[in-house]
Tab-separated table of C-alpha atoms in Angstrom:
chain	number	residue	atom	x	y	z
Q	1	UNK	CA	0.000	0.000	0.000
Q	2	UNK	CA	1.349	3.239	-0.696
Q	3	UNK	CA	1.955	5.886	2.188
Q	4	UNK	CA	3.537	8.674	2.839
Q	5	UNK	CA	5.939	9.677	6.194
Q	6	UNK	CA	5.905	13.560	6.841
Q	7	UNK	CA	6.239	15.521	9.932
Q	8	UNK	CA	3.010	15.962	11.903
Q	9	UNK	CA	1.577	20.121	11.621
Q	10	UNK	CA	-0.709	22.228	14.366
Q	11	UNK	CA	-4.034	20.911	11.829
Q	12	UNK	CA	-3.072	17.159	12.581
Q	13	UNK	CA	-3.718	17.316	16.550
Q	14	UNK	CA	-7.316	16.091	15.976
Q	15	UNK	CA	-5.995	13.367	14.039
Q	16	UNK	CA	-3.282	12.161	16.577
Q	17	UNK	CA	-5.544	12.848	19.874
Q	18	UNK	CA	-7.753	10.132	18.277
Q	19	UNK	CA	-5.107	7.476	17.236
Q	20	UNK	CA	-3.969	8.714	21.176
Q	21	UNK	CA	-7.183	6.976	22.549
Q	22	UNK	CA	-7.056	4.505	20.332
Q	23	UNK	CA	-3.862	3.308	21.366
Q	24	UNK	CA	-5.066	3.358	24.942
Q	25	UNK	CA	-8.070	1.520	24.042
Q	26	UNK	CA	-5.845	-1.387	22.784
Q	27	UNK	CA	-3.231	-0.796	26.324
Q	28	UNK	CA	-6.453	-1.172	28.078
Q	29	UNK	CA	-6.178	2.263	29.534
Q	30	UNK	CA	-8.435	4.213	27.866
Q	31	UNK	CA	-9.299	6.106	31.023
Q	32	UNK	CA	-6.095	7.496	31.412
Q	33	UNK	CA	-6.024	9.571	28.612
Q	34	UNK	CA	-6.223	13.585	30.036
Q	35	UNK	CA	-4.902	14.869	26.715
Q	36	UNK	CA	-7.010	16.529	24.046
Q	37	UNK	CA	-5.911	18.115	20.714
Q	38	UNK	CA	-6.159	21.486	22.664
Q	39	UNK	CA	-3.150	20.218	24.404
Q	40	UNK	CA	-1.108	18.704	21.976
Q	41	UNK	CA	-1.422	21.704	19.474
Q	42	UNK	CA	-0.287	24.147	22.838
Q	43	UNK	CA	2.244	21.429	24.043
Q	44	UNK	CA	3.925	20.541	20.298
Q	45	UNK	CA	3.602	23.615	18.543
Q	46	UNK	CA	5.157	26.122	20.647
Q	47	UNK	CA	8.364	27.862	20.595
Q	48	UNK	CA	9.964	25.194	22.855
Q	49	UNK	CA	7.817	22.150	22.057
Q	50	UNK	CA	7.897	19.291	24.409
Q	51	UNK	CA	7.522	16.729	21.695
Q	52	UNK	CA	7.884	16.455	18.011
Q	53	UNK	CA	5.371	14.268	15.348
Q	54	UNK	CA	5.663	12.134	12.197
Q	55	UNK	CA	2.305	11.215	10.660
Q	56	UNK	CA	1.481	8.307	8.251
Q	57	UNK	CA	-0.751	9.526	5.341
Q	58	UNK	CA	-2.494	7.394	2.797
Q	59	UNK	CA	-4.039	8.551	-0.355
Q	60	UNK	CA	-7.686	9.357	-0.436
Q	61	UNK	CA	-8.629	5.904	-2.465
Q	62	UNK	CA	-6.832	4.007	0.619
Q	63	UNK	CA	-8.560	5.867	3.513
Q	64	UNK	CA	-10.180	3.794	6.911
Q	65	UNK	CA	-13.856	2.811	7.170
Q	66	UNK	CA	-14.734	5.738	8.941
Q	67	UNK	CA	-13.417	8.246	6.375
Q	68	UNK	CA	-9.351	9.027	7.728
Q	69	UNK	CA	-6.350	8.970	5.409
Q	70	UNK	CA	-3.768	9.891	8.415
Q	71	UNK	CA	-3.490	5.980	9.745
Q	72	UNK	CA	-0.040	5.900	11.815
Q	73	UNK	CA	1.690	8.574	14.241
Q	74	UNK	CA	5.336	8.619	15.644
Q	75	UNK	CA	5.763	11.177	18.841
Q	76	UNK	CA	8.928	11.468	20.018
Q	77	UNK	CA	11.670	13.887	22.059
Q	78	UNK	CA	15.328	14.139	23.005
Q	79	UNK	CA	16.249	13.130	26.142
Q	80	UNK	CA	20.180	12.679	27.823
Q	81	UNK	CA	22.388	10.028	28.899
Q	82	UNK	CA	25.156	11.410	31.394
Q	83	UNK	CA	27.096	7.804	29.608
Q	84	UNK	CA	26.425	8.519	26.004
Q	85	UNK	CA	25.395	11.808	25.178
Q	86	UNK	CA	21.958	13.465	23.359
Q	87	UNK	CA	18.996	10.362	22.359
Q	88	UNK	CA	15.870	10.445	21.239
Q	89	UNK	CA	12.607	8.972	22.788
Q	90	UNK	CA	9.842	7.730	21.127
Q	91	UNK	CA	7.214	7.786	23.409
Q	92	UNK	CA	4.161	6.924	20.739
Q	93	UNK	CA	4.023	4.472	18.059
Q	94	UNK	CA	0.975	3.691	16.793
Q	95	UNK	CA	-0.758	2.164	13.045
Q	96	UNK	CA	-4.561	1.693	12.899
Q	97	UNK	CA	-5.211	-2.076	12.834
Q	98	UNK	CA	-7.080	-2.519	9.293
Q	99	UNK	CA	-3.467	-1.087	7.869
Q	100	UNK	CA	-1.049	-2.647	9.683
Q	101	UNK	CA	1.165	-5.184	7.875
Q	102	UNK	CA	2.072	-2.583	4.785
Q	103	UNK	CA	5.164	-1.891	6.576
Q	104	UNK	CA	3.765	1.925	7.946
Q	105	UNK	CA	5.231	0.869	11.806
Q	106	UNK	CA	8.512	0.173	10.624
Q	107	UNK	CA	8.743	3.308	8.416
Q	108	UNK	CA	7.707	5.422	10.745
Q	109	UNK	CA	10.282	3.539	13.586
Q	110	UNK	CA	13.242	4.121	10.460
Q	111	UNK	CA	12.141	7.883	10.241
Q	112	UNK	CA	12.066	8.501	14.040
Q	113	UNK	CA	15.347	6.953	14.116
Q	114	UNK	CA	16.604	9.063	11.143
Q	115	UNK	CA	15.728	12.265	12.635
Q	116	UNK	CA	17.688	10.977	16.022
Q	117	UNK	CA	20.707	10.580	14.151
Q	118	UNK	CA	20.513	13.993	12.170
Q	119	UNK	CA	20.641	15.204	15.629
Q	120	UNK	CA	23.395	13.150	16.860
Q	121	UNK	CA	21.397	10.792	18.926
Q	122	UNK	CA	23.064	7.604	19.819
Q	123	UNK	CA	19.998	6.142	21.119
Q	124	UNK	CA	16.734	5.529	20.790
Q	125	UNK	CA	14.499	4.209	23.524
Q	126	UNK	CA	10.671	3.626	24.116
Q	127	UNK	CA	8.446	1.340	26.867
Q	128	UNK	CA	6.461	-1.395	26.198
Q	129	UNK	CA	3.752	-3.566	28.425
Q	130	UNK	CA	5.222	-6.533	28.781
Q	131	UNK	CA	2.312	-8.714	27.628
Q	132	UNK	CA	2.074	-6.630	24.596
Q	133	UNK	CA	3.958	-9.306	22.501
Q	134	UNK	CA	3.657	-8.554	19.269
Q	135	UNK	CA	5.107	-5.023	19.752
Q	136	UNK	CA	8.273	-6.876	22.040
Q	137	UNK	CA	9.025	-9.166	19.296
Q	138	UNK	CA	8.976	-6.041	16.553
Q	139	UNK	CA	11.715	-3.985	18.325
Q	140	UNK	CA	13.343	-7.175	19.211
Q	141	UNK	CA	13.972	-8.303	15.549
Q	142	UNK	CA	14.797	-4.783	14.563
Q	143	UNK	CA	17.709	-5.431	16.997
Q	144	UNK	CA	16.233	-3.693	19.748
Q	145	UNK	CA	17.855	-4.829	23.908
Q	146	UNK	CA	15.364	-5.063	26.318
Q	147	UNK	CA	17.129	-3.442	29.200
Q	148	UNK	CA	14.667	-4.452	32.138
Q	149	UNK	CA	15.530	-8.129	31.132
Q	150	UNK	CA	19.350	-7.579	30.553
Q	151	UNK	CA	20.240	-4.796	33.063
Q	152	UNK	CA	16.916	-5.357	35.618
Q	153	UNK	CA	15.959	-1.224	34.818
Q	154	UNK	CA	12.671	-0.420	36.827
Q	155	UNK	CA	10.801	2.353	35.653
Q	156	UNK	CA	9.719	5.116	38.661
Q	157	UNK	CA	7.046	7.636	38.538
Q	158	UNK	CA	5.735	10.303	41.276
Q	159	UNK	CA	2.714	12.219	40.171
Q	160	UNK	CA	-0.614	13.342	42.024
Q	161	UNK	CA	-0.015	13.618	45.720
Q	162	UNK	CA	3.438	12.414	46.128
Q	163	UNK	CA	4.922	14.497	43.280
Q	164	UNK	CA	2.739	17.737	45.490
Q	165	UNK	CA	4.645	16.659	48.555
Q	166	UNK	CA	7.657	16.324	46.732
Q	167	UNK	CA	7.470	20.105	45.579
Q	168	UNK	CA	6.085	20.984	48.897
Q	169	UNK	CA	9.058	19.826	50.764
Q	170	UNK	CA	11.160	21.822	48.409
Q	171	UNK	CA	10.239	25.231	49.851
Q	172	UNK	CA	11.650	24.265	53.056
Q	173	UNK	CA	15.260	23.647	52.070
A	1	UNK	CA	24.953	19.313	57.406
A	2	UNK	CA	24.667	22.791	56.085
A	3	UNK	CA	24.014	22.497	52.167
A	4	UNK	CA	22.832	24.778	49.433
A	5	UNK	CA	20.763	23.561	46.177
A	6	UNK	CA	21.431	25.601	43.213
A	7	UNK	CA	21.197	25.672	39.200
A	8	UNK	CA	24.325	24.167	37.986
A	9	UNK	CA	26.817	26.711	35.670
A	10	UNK	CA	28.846	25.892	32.798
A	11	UNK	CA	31.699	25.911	35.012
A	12	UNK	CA	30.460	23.189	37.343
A	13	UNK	CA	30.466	20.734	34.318
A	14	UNK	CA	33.921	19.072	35.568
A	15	UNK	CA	32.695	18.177	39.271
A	16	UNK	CA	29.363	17.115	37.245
A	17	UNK	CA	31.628	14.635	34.841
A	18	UNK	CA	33.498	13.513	38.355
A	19	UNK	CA	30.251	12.481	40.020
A	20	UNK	CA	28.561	10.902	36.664
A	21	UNK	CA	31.719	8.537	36.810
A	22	UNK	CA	30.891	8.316	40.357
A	23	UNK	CA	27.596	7.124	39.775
A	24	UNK	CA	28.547	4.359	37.253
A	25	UNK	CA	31.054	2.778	39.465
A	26	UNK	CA	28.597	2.841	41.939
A	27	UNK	CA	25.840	0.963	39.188
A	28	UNK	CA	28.381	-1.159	38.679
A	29	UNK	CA	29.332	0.283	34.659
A	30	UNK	CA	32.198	2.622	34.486
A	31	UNK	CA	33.268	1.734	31.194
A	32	UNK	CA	29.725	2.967	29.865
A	33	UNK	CA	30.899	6.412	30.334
A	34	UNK	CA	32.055	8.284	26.927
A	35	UNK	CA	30.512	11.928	28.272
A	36	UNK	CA	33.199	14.194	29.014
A	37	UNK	CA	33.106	17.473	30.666
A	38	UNK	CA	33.609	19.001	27.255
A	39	UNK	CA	29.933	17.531	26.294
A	40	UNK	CA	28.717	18.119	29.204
A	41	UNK	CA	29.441	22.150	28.932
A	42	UNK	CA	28.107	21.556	24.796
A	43	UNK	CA	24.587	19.489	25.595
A	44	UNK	CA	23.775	21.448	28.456
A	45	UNK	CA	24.564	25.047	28.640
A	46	UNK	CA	23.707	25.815	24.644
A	47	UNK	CA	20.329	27.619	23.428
A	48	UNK	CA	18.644	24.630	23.634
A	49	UNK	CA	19.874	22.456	25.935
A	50	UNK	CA	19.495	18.803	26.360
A	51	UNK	CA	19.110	18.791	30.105
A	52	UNK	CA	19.206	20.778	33.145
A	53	UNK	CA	20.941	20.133	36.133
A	54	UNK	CA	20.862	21.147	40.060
A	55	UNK	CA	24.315	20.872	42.422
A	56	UNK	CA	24.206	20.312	45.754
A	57	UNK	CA	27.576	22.502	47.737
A	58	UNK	CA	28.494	22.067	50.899
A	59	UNK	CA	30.468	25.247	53.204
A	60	UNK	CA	34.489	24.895	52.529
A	61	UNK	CA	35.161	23.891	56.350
A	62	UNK	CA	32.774	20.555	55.277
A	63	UNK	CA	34.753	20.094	51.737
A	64	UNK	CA	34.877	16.468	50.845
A	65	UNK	CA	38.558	14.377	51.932
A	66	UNK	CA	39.801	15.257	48.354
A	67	UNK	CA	38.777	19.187	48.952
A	68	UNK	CA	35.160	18.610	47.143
A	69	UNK	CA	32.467	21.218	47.597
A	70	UNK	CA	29.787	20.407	44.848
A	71	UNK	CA	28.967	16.952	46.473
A	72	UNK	CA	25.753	15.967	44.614
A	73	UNK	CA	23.771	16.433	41.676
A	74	UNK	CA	20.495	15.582	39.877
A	75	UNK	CA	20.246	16.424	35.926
A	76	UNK	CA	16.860	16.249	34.512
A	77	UNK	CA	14.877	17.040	31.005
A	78	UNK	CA	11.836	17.587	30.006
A	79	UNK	CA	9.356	14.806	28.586
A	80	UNK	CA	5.946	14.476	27.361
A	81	UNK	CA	3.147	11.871	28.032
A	82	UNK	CA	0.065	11.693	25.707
A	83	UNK	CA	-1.904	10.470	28.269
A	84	UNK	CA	-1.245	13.382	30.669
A	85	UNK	CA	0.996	16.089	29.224
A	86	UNK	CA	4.654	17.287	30.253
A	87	UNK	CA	6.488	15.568	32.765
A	88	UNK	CA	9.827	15.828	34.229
A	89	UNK	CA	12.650	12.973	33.729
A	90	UNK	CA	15.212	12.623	36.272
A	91	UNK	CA	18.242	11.239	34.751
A	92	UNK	CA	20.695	10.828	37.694
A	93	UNK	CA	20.167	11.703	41.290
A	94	UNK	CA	23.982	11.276	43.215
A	95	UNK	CA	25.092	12.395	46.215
A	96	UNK	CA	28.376	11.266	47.247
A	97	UNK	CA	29.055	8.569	49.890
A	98	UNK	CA	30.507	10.443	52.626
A	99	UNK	CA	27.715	13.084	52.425
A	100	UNK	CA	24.631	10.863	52.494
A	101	UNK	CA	22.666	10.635	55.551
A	102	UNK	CA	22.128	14.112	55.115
A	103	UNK	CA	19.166	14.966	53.177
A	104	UNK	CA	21.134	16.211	50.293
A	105	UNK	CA	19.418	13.681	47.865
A	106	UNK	CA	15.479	14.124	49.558
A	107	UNK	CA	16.387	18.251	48.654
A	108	UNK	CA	17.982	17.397	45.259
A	109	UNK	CA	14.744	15.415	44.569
A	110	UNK	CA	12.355	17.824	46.086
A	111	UNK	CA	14.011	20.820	44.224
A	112	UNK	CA	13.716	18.892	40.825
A	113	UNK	CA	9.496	18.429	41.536
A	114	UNK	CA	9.359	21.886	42.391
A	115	UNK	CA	11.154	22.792	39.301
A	116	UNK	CA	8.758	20.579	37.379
A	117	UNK	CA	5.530	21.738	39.031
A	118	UNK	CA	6.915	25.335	37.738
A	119	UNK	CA	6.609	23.787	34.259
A	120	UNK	CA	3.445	22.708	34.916
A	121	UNK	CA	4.367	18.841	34.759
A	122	UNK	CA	1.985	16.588	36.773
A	123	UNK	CA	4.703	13.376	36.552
A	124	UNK	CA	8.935	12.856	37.727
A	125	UNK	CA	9.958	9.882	36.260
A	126	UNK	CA	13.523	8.090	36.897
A	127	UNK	CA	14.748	4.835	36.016
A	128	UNK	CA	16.348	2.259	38.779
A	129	UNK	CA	17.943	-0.761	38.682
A	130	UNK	CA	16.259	-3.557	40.144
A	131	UNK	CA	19.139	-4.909	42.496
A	132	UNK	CA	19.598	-1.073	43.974
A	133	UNK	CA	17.539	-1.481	47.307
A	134	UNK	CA	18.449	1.482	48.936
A	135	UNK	CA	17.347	3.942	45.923
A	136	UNK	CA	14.079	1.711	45.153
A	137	UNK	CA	13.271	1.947	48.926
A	138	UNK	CA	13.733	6.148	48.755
A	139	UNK	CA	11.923	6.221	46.187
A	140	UNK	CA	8.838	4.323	47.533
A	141	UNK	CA	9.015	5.791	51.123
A	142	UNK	CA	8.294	9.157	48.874
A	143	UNK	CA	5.382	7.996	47.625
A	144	UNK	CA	6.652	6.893	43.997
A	145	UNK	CA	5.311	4.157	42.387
A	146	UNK	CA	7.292	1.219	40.813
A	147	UNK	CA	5.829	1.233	37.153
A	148	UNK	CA	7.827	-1.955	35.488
A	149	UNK	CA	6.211	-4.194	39.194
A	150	UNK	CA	2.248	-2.886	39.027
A	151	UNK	CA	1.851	-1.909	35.109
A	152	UNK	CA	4.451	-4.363	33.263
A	153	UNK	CA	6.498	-1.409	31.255
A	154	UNK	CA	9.758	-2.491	30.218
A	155	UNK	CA	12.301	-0.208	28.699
A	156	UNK	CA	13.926	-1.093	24.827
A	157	UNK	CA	16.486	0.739	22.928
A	158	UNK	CA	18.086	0.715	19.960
A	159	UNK	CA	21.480	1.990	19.998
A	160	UNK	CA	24.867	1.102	17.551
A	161	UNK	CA	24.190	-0.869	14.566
A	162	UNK	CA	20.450	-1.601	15.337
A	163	UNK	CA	20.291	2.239	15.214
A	164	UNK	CA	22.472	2.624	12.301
A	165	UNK	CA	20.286	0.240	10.204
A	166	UNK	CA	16.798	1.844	11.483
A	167	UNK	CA	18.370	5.324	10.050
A	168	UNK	CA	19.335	3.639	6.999
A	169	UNK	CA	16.281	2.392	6.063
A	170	UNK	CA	14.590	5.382	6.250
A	171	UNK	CA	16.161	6.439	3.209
A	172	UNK	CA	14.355	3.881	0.766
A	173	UNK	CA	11.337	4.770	2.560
């Protein structure tokens, strides 16, 4: 199927926000989505944007059931490693189901990874649930490490109340 | 103790570089390390930097055995969730041994939330490994919540020539 990679503009945010809940819908997590395209166009397209965004487009003849021709999304960001130096993170990667297998995931993987090495990126990382096979066994025969198994990383969050305390504390230092 | 928290300068970049080698011994992988002060002073102090960092400094009468009076650090970045919006990523937290017991790393980690709620992120992420008891248990006791134990995320990357071939597949794309 033919598709085209480009990078996501402020008029895609509708588009994205709903392959965002539809990605949550298949991490069973739909209620954790607090995000709208109000956010992402405020949040991405900004003078300091938190995150950039590739979009998969197919032509008009190709488009979904319900009428969309933008069927894939990559959001990533640059992040640091005090060992290696400047990487990129791709915290989204998503393809509608009825067009997956036309190779849209990987291209859109191979792009994200293109722009991390224009900007000198000598990594690119991402999470995954860990029954979400089919998405384990893609990065892992792209050559991707799975560093929980190999190197037993945890990841951490505060948010809510503890991160509040957290910041509370700070004013008395 | 007496301690002070503040924004880390361009010129602080070689006691940063000290402590990140610090920090691997102490995770057990020194010979990860390929950051240099040099990159250090590049990736972090340029227009737009790939991390910010706090330094924790101690009075010169409480100077480390070696003469040391920046005796901690925590560099962060920003980060962006779909599901919730910015958050704050906490790269390395490091105090160093002699100086722990303190509450130098409980300010170092309250300053960075209070930095974040400033930038209106509602998360502080970090990464751990598994077989590091006494961070896991800090963390916890502060409320944070072990993501890889309740939800199952795992982290993957793609670095070397499983990045290099990503990148170069992008081109026939």
């Amino acid at each position: 199927m033919n598709f085209k990679i480009r990078p996501a503009i402020k008029e895609d945010c509708k588009e994205i926000s709903r392959m965002i809940m539809e990605l949550a819908v298949y991490e069973n997590m739909p209620d954790q989505v607090k995000i709208a395209h109000g956010e992402l166009e405020r949040d991405g397209f900004c003078e300091n944007p938190f995150f950039e965004c590739l979009v998969a487009e197919v032509p008009e003849e190709h488009k979904s059931k319900e009428g969309f021709t933008v069927v894939g999304y990559a959001l990533y960001f640059y992040t640091y490693s005090t060992w290696k130096g400047p990487s990129i993170f791709l915290e989204d990667l998503y393809v509608m189901p009825e067009f997956r297998g036309n190779g849209i995931g990987k291209g859109l993987l191979c792009k994200v990874a293109e722009v991390g090495k224009k900007k000198q990126c000598v990594r690119l990382q991402l999470s995954v649930l860990d029954w979400n096979t089919p998405s384990r066994d893609f990065y892992a025969a792209k050559g991707a490490q799975d560093l929980t198994v190999t190197e037993g990383w945890h990841a951490i969050r505060f948010d809510g109340q503890s991160l509040d305390n957290l910041a509370n504390e700070a004013a008395k230092i």
